[in-house]
Short mmCIF file of N, CA, C and O in Angstrom, two decimals:
data_model
loop_
_atom_site.label_atom_id
_atom_site.label_comp_id
_atom_site.label_asym_id
_atom_site.label_seq_id
_atom_site.Cartn_x
_atom_site.Cartn_y
_atom_site.Cartn_z
N UNK A 85 -21.29 -4.54 5.44
CA UNK A 85 -22.26 -5.54 5.03
C UNK A 85 -21.52 -6.86 4.79
O UNK A 85 -20.52 -6.89 4.09
N UNK A 86 -22.00 -7.93 5.37
CA UNK A 86 -21.38 -9.24 5.19
C UNK A 86 -21.69 -9.77 3.79
O UNK A 86 -22.78 -9.55 3.26
N UNK A 87 -20.73 -10.43 3.24
CA UNK A 87 -20.91 -11.04 1.92
C UNK A 87 -21.49 -12.42 2.15
O UNK A 87 -20.91 -13.24 2.85
N UNK A 88 -22.62 -12.69 1.51
CA UNK A 88 -23.30 -13.97 1.70
C UNK A 88 -22.61 -15.06 0.89
O UNK A 88 -22.09 -14.82 -0.19
N UNK A 89 -22.64 -16.26 1.44
CA UNK A 89 -22.13 -17.44 0.75
C UNK A 89 -23.31 -18.09 0.03
O UNK A 89 -24.35 -18.32 0.65
N UNK A 90 -23.14 -18.35 -1.25
CA UNK A 90 -24.18 -19.10 -1.98
C UNK A 90 -23.95 -20.57 -1.68
O UNK A 90 -22.90 -21.12 -2.02
N UNK A 91 -24.93 -21.19 -1.05
CA UNK A 91 -24.72 -22.54 -0.52
C UNK A 91 -25.47 -23.63 -1.27
O UNK A 91 -25.32 -24.80 -0.94
N UNK A 92 -26.28 -23.25 -2.26
CA UNK A 92 -26.95 -24.26 -3.08
C UNK A 92 -27.02 -23.76 -4.52
O UNK A 92 -27.08 -22.55 -4.76
N UNK A 93 -27.05 -24.68 -5.47
CA UNK A 93 -27.23 -24.26 -6.86
C UNK A 93 -28.55 -23.50 -7.05
O UNK A 93 -28.62 -22.58 -7.86
N UNK A 94 -29.56 -23.87 -6.27
CA UNK A 94 -30.86 -23.18 -6.39
C UNK A 94 -30.74 -21.71 -5.98
O UNK A 94 -31.31 -20.84 -6.65
N UNK A 95 -30.00 -21.44 -4.91
CA UNK A 95 -29.79 -20.04 -4.50
C UNK A 95 -29.02 -19.26 -5.56
O UNK A 95 -29.32 -18.10 -5.84
N UNK A 96 -28.01 -19.90 -6.13
CA UNK A 96 -27.23 -19.28 -7.21
C UNK A 96 -28.15 -18.90 -8.36
O UNK A 96 -28.16 -17.75 -8.82
N UNK A 97 -28.95 -19.85 -8.83
CA UNK A 97 -29.86 -19.59 -9.94
C UNK A 97 -30.89 -18.52 -9.58
O UNK A 97 -31.22 -17.66 -10.40
N UNK A 98 -31.39 -18.59 -8.35
CA UNK A 98 -32.39 -17.60 -7.89
C UNK A 98 -31.82 -16.18 -7.92
O UNK A 98 -32.48 -15.25 -8.37
N UNK A 99 -30.58 -16.01 -7.47
CA UNK A 99 -29.96 -14.68 -7.49
C UNK A 99 -29.81 -14.16 -8.91
O UNK A 99 -29.97 -12.98 -9.16
N UNK A 100 -29.53 -15.07 -9.84
CA UNK A 100 -29.35 -14.64 -11.23
C UNK A 100 -30.68 -14.30 -11.90
O UNK A 100 -30.68 -13.61 -12.92
N UNK A 101 -31.79 -14.76 -11.36
CA UNK A 101 -33.09 -14.41 -11.95
C UNK A 101 -33.58 -13.05 -11.49
O UNK A 101 -34.47 -12.47 -12.10
N UNK A 102 -33.00 -12.53 -10.42
CA UNK A 102 -33.40 -11.22 -9.90
C UNK A 102 -32.78 -10.12 -10.75
O UNK A 102 -31.65 -10.26 -11.23
N UNK A 103 -33.50 -9.01 -10.93
CA UNK A 103 -32.90 -7.89 -11.67
C UNK A 103 -31.76 -7.27 -10.87
O UNK A 103 -31.73 -7.36 -9.64
N UNK A 104 -30.85 -6.66 -11.58
CA UNK A 104 -29.75 -5.96 -10.92
C UNK A 104 -28.41 -6.63 -11.14
O UNK A 104 -28.27 -7.53 -11.97
N UNK A 105 -27.44 -6.19 -10.37
CA UNK A 105 -26.05 -6.62 -10.53
C UNK A 105 -25.67 -7.55 -9.39
O UNK A 105 -25.93 -7.27 -8.22
N UNK A 106 -25.02 -8.66 -9.76
CA UNK A 106 -24.51 -9.65 -8.81
C UNK A 106 -23.02 -9.83 -9.10
O UNK A 106 -22.62 -9.97 -10.26
N UNK A 107 -22.22 -9.82 -8.04
CA UNK A 107 -20.79 -10.09 -8.16
C UNK A 107 -20.49 -11.32 -7.30
O UNK A 107 -20.91 -11.40 -6.15
N UNK A 108 -19.77 -12.27 -7.89
CA UNK A 108 -19.44 -13.50 -7.16
C UNK A 108 -17.94 -13.74 -7.19
O UNK A 108 -17.31 -13.66 -8.24
N UNK A 109 -17.41 -14.04 -6.02
CA UNK A 109 -16.02 -14.46 -5.86
C UNK A 109 -16.03 -15.98 -5.70
O UNK A 109 -16.48 -16.50 -4.69
N UNK A 110 -15.57 -16.68 -6.73
CA UNK A 110 -15.41 -18.13 -6.66
C UNK A 110 -14.02 -18.38 -6.08
O UNK A 110 -13.02 -17.95 -6.64
N UNK A 111 -13.98 -19.09 -4.95
CA UNK A 111 -12.73 -19.22 -4.21
C UNK A 111 -12.62 -20.62 -3.60
O UNK A 111 -13.52 -21.45 -3.70
N UNK A 112 -11.50 -20.84 -2.93
CA UNK A 112 -11.26 -22.04 -2.13
C UNK A 112 -10.61 -21.61 -0.83
O UNK A 112 -9.80 -20.68 -0.82
N UNK A 113 -10.92 -22.30 0.23
CA UNK A 113 -10.29 -22.01 1.52
C UNK A 113 -8.82 -22.40 1.54
O UNK A 113 -8.09 -21.99 2.44
N UNK A 114 -8.35 -23.18 0.57
CA UNK A 114 -6.96 -23.62 0.52
C UNK A 114 -6.16 -22.92 -0.57
O UNK A 114 -5.11 -23.40 -0.97
N UNK A 115 -6.66 -21.79 -1.04
CA UNK A 115 -6.05 -21.07 -2.16
C UNK A 115 -5.39 -19.79 -1.65
O UNK A 115 -6.08 -18.88 -1.22
N UNK A 116 -4.04 -19.72 -1.67
CA UNK A 116 -3.36 -18.51 -1.19
C UNK A 116 -3.78 -17.22 -1.89
O UNK A 116 -4.02 -16.22 -1.22
N UNK A 117 -3.92 -17.19 -3.24
CA UNK A 117 -4.37 -15.94 -3.86
C UNK A 117 -5.78 -15.53 -3.40
O UNK A 117 -6.08 -14.34 -3.31
N UNK A 118 -6.61 -16.51 -3.06
CA UNK A 118 -7.95 -16.20 -2.57
C UNK A 118 -7.87 -15.43 -1.26
O UNK A 118 -8.65 -14.50 -1.03
N UNK A 119 -6.93 -15.82 -0.43
CA UNK A 119 -6.76 -15.15 0.87
C UNK A 119 -6.21 -13.74 0.69
O UNK A 119 -6.55 -12.85 1.47
N UNK A 120 -5.40 -13.54 -0.34
CA UNK A 120 -4.85 -12.21 -0.61
C UNK A 120 -5.95 -11.24 -1.04
O UNK A 120 -6.00 -10.11 -0.58
N UNK A 121 -6.84 -11.71 -1.92
CA UNK A 121 -7.85 -10.78 -2.45
C UNK A 121 -9.08 -10.64 -1.57
O UNK A 121 -9.85 -9.70 -1.73
N UNK A 122 -9.30 -11.56 -0.64
CA UNK A 122 -10.52 -11.54 0.18
C UNK A 122 -10.78 -10.19 0.86
O UNK A 122 -11.89 -9.65 0.76
N UNK A 123 -9.79 -9.58 1.53
CA UNK A 123 -10.08 -8.29 2.17
C UNK A 123 -10.35 -7.18 1.16
O UNK A 123 -11.12 -6.26 1.42
N UNK A 124 -9.75 -7.27 -0.02
CA UNK A 124 -10.00 -6.27 -1.06
C UNK A 124 -11.42 -6.40 -1.61
O UNK A 124 -12.11 -5.40 -1.85
N UNK A 125 -11.86 -7.65 -1.80
CA UNK A 125 -13.23 -7.91 -2.25
C UNK A 125 -14.22 -7.40 -1.21
O UNK A 125 -15.22 -6.76 -1.55
N UNK A 126 -13.93 -7.66 0.06
CA UNK A 126 -14.79 -7.17 1.14
C UNK A 126 -14.89 -5.65 1.12
O UNK A 126 -15.98 -5.09 1.30
N UNK A 127 -13.77 -4.99 0.89
CA UNK A 127 -13.76 -3.52 0.87
C UNK A 127 -14.62 -2.99 -0.28
O UNK A 127 -15.36 -2.01 -0.11
N UNK A 128 -14.54 -3.63 -1.43
CA UNK A 128 -15.37 -3.21 -2.58
C UNK A 128 -16.84 -3.41 -2.25
O UNK A 128 -17.68 -2.54 -2.52
N UNK A 129 -17.17 -4.54 -1.67
CA UNK A 129 -18.56 -4.84 -1.33
C UNK A 129 -19.12 -3.84 -0.32
O UNK A 129 -20.33 -3.58 -0.31
N UNK A 130 -18.26 -3.29 0.51
CA UNK A 130 -18.71 -2.39 1.56
C UNK A 130 -18.67 -0.91 1.19
O UNK A 130 -18.99 -0.06 2.02
N UNK A 131 -18.30 -0.60 -0.04
CA UNK A 131 -18.31 0.79 -0.48
C UNK A 131 -19.76 1.28 -0.58
O UNK A 131 -20.63 0.57 -1.09
N UNK A 132 -20.01 2.49 -0.13
CA UNK A 132 -21.35 3.07 -0.20
C UNK A 132 -21.88 3.10 -1.63
O UNK A 132 -23.06 2.88 -1.87
N UNK A 133 -21.00 3.36 -2.59
CA UNK A 133 -21.42 3.45 -3.99
C UNK A 133 -21.87 2.09 -4.55
O UNK A 133 -22.50 2.05 -5.61
N UNK A 134 -21.58 0.99 -3.85
CA UNK A 134 -21.96 -0.34 -4.32
C UNK A 134 -23.12 -0.94 -3.54
O UNK A 134 -23.38 -2.13 -3.61
N UNK A 135 -23.85 -0.12 -2.81
CA UNK A 135 -24.90 -0.66 -1.93
C UNK A 135 -26.06 -1.30 -2.67
O UNK A 135 -26.78 -2.11 -2.09
N UNK A 136 -26.23 -1.02 -3.96
CA UNK A 136 -27.31 -1.66 -4.71
C UNK A 136 -26.85 -2.95 -5.40
O UNK A 136 -27.65 -3.65 -6.02
N UNK A 137 -25.57 -3.26 -5.29
CA UNK A 137 -25.00 -4.45 -5.92
C UNK A 137 -24.99 -5.57 -4.88
O UNK A 137 -24.67 -5.36 -3.72
N UNK A 138 -25.33 -6.79 -5.32
CA UNK A 138 -25.34 -7.94 -4.42
C UNK A 138 -24.02 -8.71 -4.59
O UNK A 138 -23.70 -9.14 -5.69
N UNK A 139 -23.29 -8.88 -3.49
CA UNK A 139 -21.99 -9.56 -3.50
C UNK A 139 -22.11 -10.91 -2.81
O UNK A 139 -22.72 -11.02 -1.76
N UNK A 140 -21.49 -11.92 -3.44
CA UNK A 140 -21.52 -13.28 -2.91
C UNK A 140 -20.16 -13.94 -3.05
O UNK A 140 -19.30 -13.48 -3.79
N UNK A 141 -20.02 -15.07 -2.33
CA UNK A 141 -18.86 -15.93 -2.46
C UNK A 141 -19.36 -17.35 -2.68
O UNK A 141 -20.43 -17.72 -2.20
N UNK A 142 -18.56 -18.14 -3.41
CA UNK A 142 -18.84 -19.55 -3.61
C UNK A 142 -17.54 -20.31 -3.36
O UNK A 142 -16.54 -20.09 -4.06
N UNK A 143 -17.56 -21.20 -2.36
CA UNK A 143 -16.40 -22.04 -2.07
C UNK A 143 -16.47 -23.27 -2.97
O UNK A 143 -17.22 -24.20 -2.72
N UNK A 144 -15.65 -23.25 -4.01
CA UNK A 144 -15.66 -24.33 -4.99
C UNK A 144 -14.94 -25.58 -4.56
O UNK A 144 -14.94 -26.58 -5.28
N UNK A 145 -14.31 -25.55 -3.39
CA UNK A 145 -13.57 -26.71 -2.92
C UNK A 145 -14.50 -27.82 -2.43
O UNK A 145 -14.18 -29.00 -2.51
N UNK A 146 -15.66 -27.44 -1.92
CA UNK A 146 -16.59 -28.40 -1.33
C UNK A 146 -17.95 -28.30 -2.00
O UNK A 146 -18.30 -27.30 -2.61
N UNK A 147 -18.71 -29.37 -1.87
CA UNK A 147 -20.09 -29.35 -2.34
C UNK A 147 -20.93 -28.53 -1.38
O UNK A 147 -20.68 -28.56 -0.18
N UNK A 148 -21.91 -27.83 -1.87
CA UNK A 148 -22.39 -27.72 -3.24
C UNK A 148 -21.68 -26.65 -4.06
O UNK A 148 -22.01 -26.42 -5.22
N UNK A 149 -20.67 -25.97 -3.46
CA UNK A 149 -19.96 -24.93 -4.20
C UNK A 149 -19.32 -25.41 -5.48
O UNK A 149 -19.31 -24.70 -6.48
N UNK A 150 -18.81 -26.63 -5.47
CA UNK A 150 -18.19 -27.14 -6.70
C UNK A 150 -19.22 -27.35 -7.81
O UNK A 150 -18.92 -27.17 -8.98
N UNK A 151 -20.44 -27.68 -7.44
CA UNK A 151 -21.52 -27.80 -8.44
C UNK A 151 -21.86 -26.42 -9.01
O UNK A 151 -22.02 -26.27 -10.23
N UNK A 152 -21.97 -25.43 -8.14
CA UNK A 152 -22.24 -24.07 -8.60
C UNK A 152 -21.11 -23.60 -9.51
O UNK A 152 -21.35 -23.02 -10.57
N UNK A 153 -19.88 -23.89 -9.10
CA UNK A 153 -18.72 -23.49 -9.90
C UNK A 153 -18.76 -24.11 -11.29
O UNK A 153 -18.50 -23.43 -12.28
N UNK A 154 -19.09 -25.40 -11.37
CA UNK A 154 -19.20 -26.05 -12.69
C UNK A 154 -20.30 -25.40 -13.52
O UNK A 154 -20.13 -25.17 -14.72
N UNK A 155 -21.42 -25.11 -12.89
CA UNK A 155 -22.54 -24.48 -13.60
C UNK A 155 -22.13 -23.11 -14.16
O UNK A 155 -22.55 -22.73 -15.24
N UNK A 156 -21.29 -22.41 -13.41
CA UNK A 156 -20.82 -21.09 -13.85
C UNK A 156 -19.61 -21.18 -14.79
O UNK A 156 -19.11 -20.16 -15.25
N UNK A 157 -19.16 -22.40 -15.05
CA UNK A 157 -18.00 -22.66 -15.91
C UNK A 157 -16.74 -21.98 -15.40
O UNK A 157 -15.95 -21.43 -16.15
N UNK A 158 -16.56 -22.03 -14.09
CA UNK A 158 -15.36 -21.49 -13.44
C UNK A 158 -14.39 -22.64 -13.23
O UNK A 158 -14.76 -23.67 -12.68
N UNK A 159 -13.14 -22.45 -13.67
CA UNK A 159 -12.14 -23.52 -13.57
C UNK A 159 -10.88 -23.07 -12.82
O UNK A 159 -9.88 -23.78 -12.83
N UNK A 160 -10.93 -21.91 -12.19
CA UNK A 160 -9.74 -21.36 -11.54
C UNK A 160 -10.15 -20.61 -10.29
O UNK A 160 -11.17 -19.92 -10.28
N UNK A 161 -9.33 -20.71 -9.23
CA UNK A 161 -9.56 -19.92 -8.01
C UNK A 161 -8.47 -18.89 -7.88
O UNK A 161 -7.30 -19.21 -8.09
N UNK A 162 -8.77 -17.71 -7.48
CA UNK A 162 -10.10 -17.12 -7.44
C UNK A 162 -10.49 -16.57 -8.81
O UNK A 162 -9.65 -16.14 -9.59
N UNK A 163 -11.77 -16.64 -9.07
CA UNK A 163 -12.35 -16.02 -10.26
C UNK A 163 -13.46 -15.10 -9.79
O UNK A 163 -14.30 -15.50 -8.99
N UNK A 164 -13.46 -13.90 -10.31
CA UNK A 164 -14.49 -12.90 -10.01
C UNK A 164 -15.40 -12.78 -11.22
O UNK A 164 -14.91 -12.66 -12.35
N UNK A 165 -16.71 -12.82 -10.98
CA UNK A 165 -17.68 -12.77 -12.09
C UNK A 165 -18.76 -11.74 -11.75
O UNK A 165 -19.26 -11.71 -10.63
N UNK A 166 -19.10 -10.92 -12.75
CA UNK A 166 -20.17 -9.94 -12.62
C UNK A 166 -21.31 -10.34 -13.55
O UNK A 166 -21.09 -10.67 -14.72
N UNK A 167 -22.52 -10.33 -12.99
CA UNK A 167 -23.73 -10.61 -13.77
C UNK A 167 -24.64 -9.38 -13.68
O UNK A 167 -24.75 -8.77 -12.62
N UNK A 168 -25.26 -9.05 -14.79
CA UNK A 168 -26.28 -8.00 -14.78
C UNK A 168 -27.55 -8.59 -15.35
O UNK A 168 -27.56 -9.10 -16.47
N UNK A 169 -28.61 -8.53 -14.56
CA UNK A 169 -29.90 -9.10 -14.95
C UNK A 169 -29.75 -10.55 -15.43
O UNK A 169 -30.35 -10.96 -16.42
N UNK A 170 -28.90 -11.30 -14.73
CA UNK A 170 -28.74 -12.72 -15.00
C UNK A 170 -27.75 -13.08 -16.08
O UNK A 170 -27.47 -14.26 -16.30
N UNK A 171 -27.19 -12.08 -16.75
CA UNK A 171 -26.23 -12.36 -17.83
C UNK A 171 -24.83 -11.97 -17.39
O UNK A 171 -24.62 -10.88 -16.84
N UNK A 172 -23.88 -12.84 -17.65
CA UNK A 172 -22.50 -12.52 -17.31
C UNK A 172 -22.01 -11.36 -18.16
O UNK A 172 -22.17 -11.37 -19.38
N UNK A 173 -21.41 -10.36 -17.50
CA UNK A 173 -20.90 -9.19 -18.23
C UNK A 173 -19.40 -9.01 -18.09
O UNK A 173 -18.80 -8.25 -18.84
N UNK A 174 -18.79 -9.68 -17.10
CA UNK A 174 -17.36 -9.51 -16.87
C UNK A 174 -16.85 -10.68 -16.04
O UNK A 174 -17.56 -11.21 -15.20
N UNK A 175 -15.60 -11.07 -16.31
CA UNK A 175 -14.97 -12.17 -15.57
C UNK A 175 -13.47 -11.95 -15.56
O UNK A 175 -12.89 -11.54 -16.57
N UNK A 176 -12.84 -12.26 -14.43
CA UNK A 176 -11.39 -12.19 -14.34
C UNK A 176 -10.88 -13.25 -13.38
O UNK A 176 -11.47 -13.49 -12.33
N UNK A 177 -9.76 -13.87 -13.77
CA UNK A 177 -9.07 -14.82 -12.91
C UNK A 177 -7.91 -14.09 -12.23
O UNK A 177 -7.21 -13.32 -12.88
N UNK A 178 -7.72 -14.35 -10.97
CA UNK A 178 -6.57 -13.79 -10.24
C UNK A 178 -5.43 -14.79 -10.39
O UNK A 178 -5.59 -15.97 -10.04
N UNK A 179 -4.29 -14.35 -10.92
CA UNK A 179 -3.19 -15.30 -11.16
C UNK A 179 -2.51 -15.74 -9.87
O UNK A 179 -2.70 -15.17 -8.81
N UNK A 180 -1.70 -16.77 -10.01
CA UNK A 180 -0.86 -17.24 -8.93
C UNK A 180 0.58 -17.22 -9.43
O UNK A 180 0.87 -17.90 -10.40
N UNK A 181 1.50 -16.45 -8.84
CA UNK A 181 1.33 -15.69 -7.62
C UNK A 181 0.29 -14.58 -7.80
O UNK A 181 0.09 -14.08 -8.90
N UNK A 182 -0.34 -14.22 -6.69
CA UNK A 182 -1.48 -13.31 -6.77
C UNK A 182 -1.11 -11.91 -7.22
O UNK A 182 -0.05 -11.40 -6.91
N UNK A 183 -2.02 -11.34 -7.97
CA UNK A 183 -1.95 -9.94 -8.37
C UNK A 183 -3.27 -9.31 -7.97
O UNK A 183 -4.32 -9.93 -8.13
N UNK A 184 -3.21 -8.08 -7.48
CA UNK A 184 -4.46 -7.42 -7.12
C UNK A 184 -5.09 -6.69 -8.30
O UNK A 184 -6.17 -6.14 -8.18
N UNK A 185 -4.43 -6.72 -9.46
CA UNK A 185 -4.96 -5.99 -10.62
C UNK A 185 -6.37 -6.44 -11.02
O UNK A 185 -7.21 -5.58 -11.30
N UNK A 186 -6.70 -7.73 -11.06
CA UNK A 186 -8.08 -8.10 -11.39
C UNK A 186 -9.10 -7.51 -10.41
O UNK A 186 -10.21 -7.14 -10.81
N UNK A 187 -8.73 -7.39 -9.15
CA UNK A 187 -9.64 -6.80 -8.16
C UNK A 187 -9.79 -5.31 -8.42
O UNK A 187 -10.89 -4.76 -8.34
N UNK A 188 -8.70 -4.66 -8.78
CA UNK A 188 -8.76 -3.23 -9.12
C UNK A 188 -9.60 -3.02 -10.39
O UNK A 188 -10.33 -2.05 -10.48
N UNK A 189 -9.48 -3.95 -11.36
CA UNK A 189 -10.33 -3.88 -12.56
C UNK A 189 -11.80 -3.95 -12.17
O UNK A 189 -12.62 -3.20 -12.71
N UNK A 190 -12.13 -4.87 -11.27
CA UNK A 190 -13.51 -4.99 -10.80
C UNK A 190 -13.96 -3.69 -10.16
O UNK A 190 -15.05 -3.19 -10.46
N UNK A 191 -13.13 -3.13 -9.31
CA UNK A 191 -13.49 -1.88 -8.64
C UNK A 191 -13.72 -0.76 -9.65
O UNK A 191 -14.70 -0.02 -9.55
N UNK A 192 -12.83 -0.64 -10.64
CA UNK A 192 -13.01 0.39 -11.68
C UNK A 192 -14.29 0.16 -12.47
O UNK A 192 -15.05 1.09 -12.74
N UNK A 193 -14.56 -1.09 -12.83
CA UNK A 193 -15.77 -1.42 -13.57
C UNK A 193 -17.02 -0.99 -12.78
O UNK A 193 -17.91 -0.34 -13.34
N UNK A 194 -17.07 -1.33 -11.52
CA UNK A 194 -18.24 -1.00 -10.71
C UNK A 194 -18.36 0.51 -10.50
O UNK A 194 -19.46 1.05 -10.48
N UNK A 195 -17.21 1.19 -10.38
CA UNK A 195 -17.22 2.64 -10.20
C UNK A 195 -17.67 3.37 -11.47
O UNK A 195 -18.32 4.41 -11.39
N UNK A 196 -17.35 2.81 -12.63
CA UNK A 196 -17.63 3.50 -13.91
C UNK A 196 -19.03 3.26 -14.41
O UNK A 196 -19.54 4.03 -15.22
N UNK A 197 -19.67 2.20 -13.97
CA UNK A 197 -21.00 1.86 -14.48
C UNK A 197 -22.08 2.62 -13.73
O UNK A 197 -21.94 2.92 -12.55
N UNK A 198 -23.17 2.86 -14.42
CA UNK A 198 -24.34 3.48 -13.80
C UNK A 198 -25.37 2.36 -13.61
O UNK A 198 -26.23 2.16 -14.45
N UNK A 199 -25.24 1.62 -12.55
CA UNK A 199 -26.11 0.48 -12.31
C UNK A 199 -27.46 0.96 -11.88
O UNK A 199 -28.42 0.39 -11.79
#
């Protein structure tokens, strides 16, 4: 399943008004740690056990992604954020140099929850 890009603040807000779980990868195309975690994020999104979870990406380097990023109070790339029924429930920044541990934390969180 392809991960959709949230391309307007309205789409971002609309997704948060829907019931269920949303995971967003706030990234930049010029961020080396973002490139390291991208395939891992894709793999999590494509797990059968996560088929009811909606996965998105927001490119904060360009508009309107930078507006969405400000609205979400994200100040670092990459940042992974989980929302449940519109409320933020988890957030992690991937450090530079990159570590895959925040991505593994996300995977464990999604695996342990009964969404």
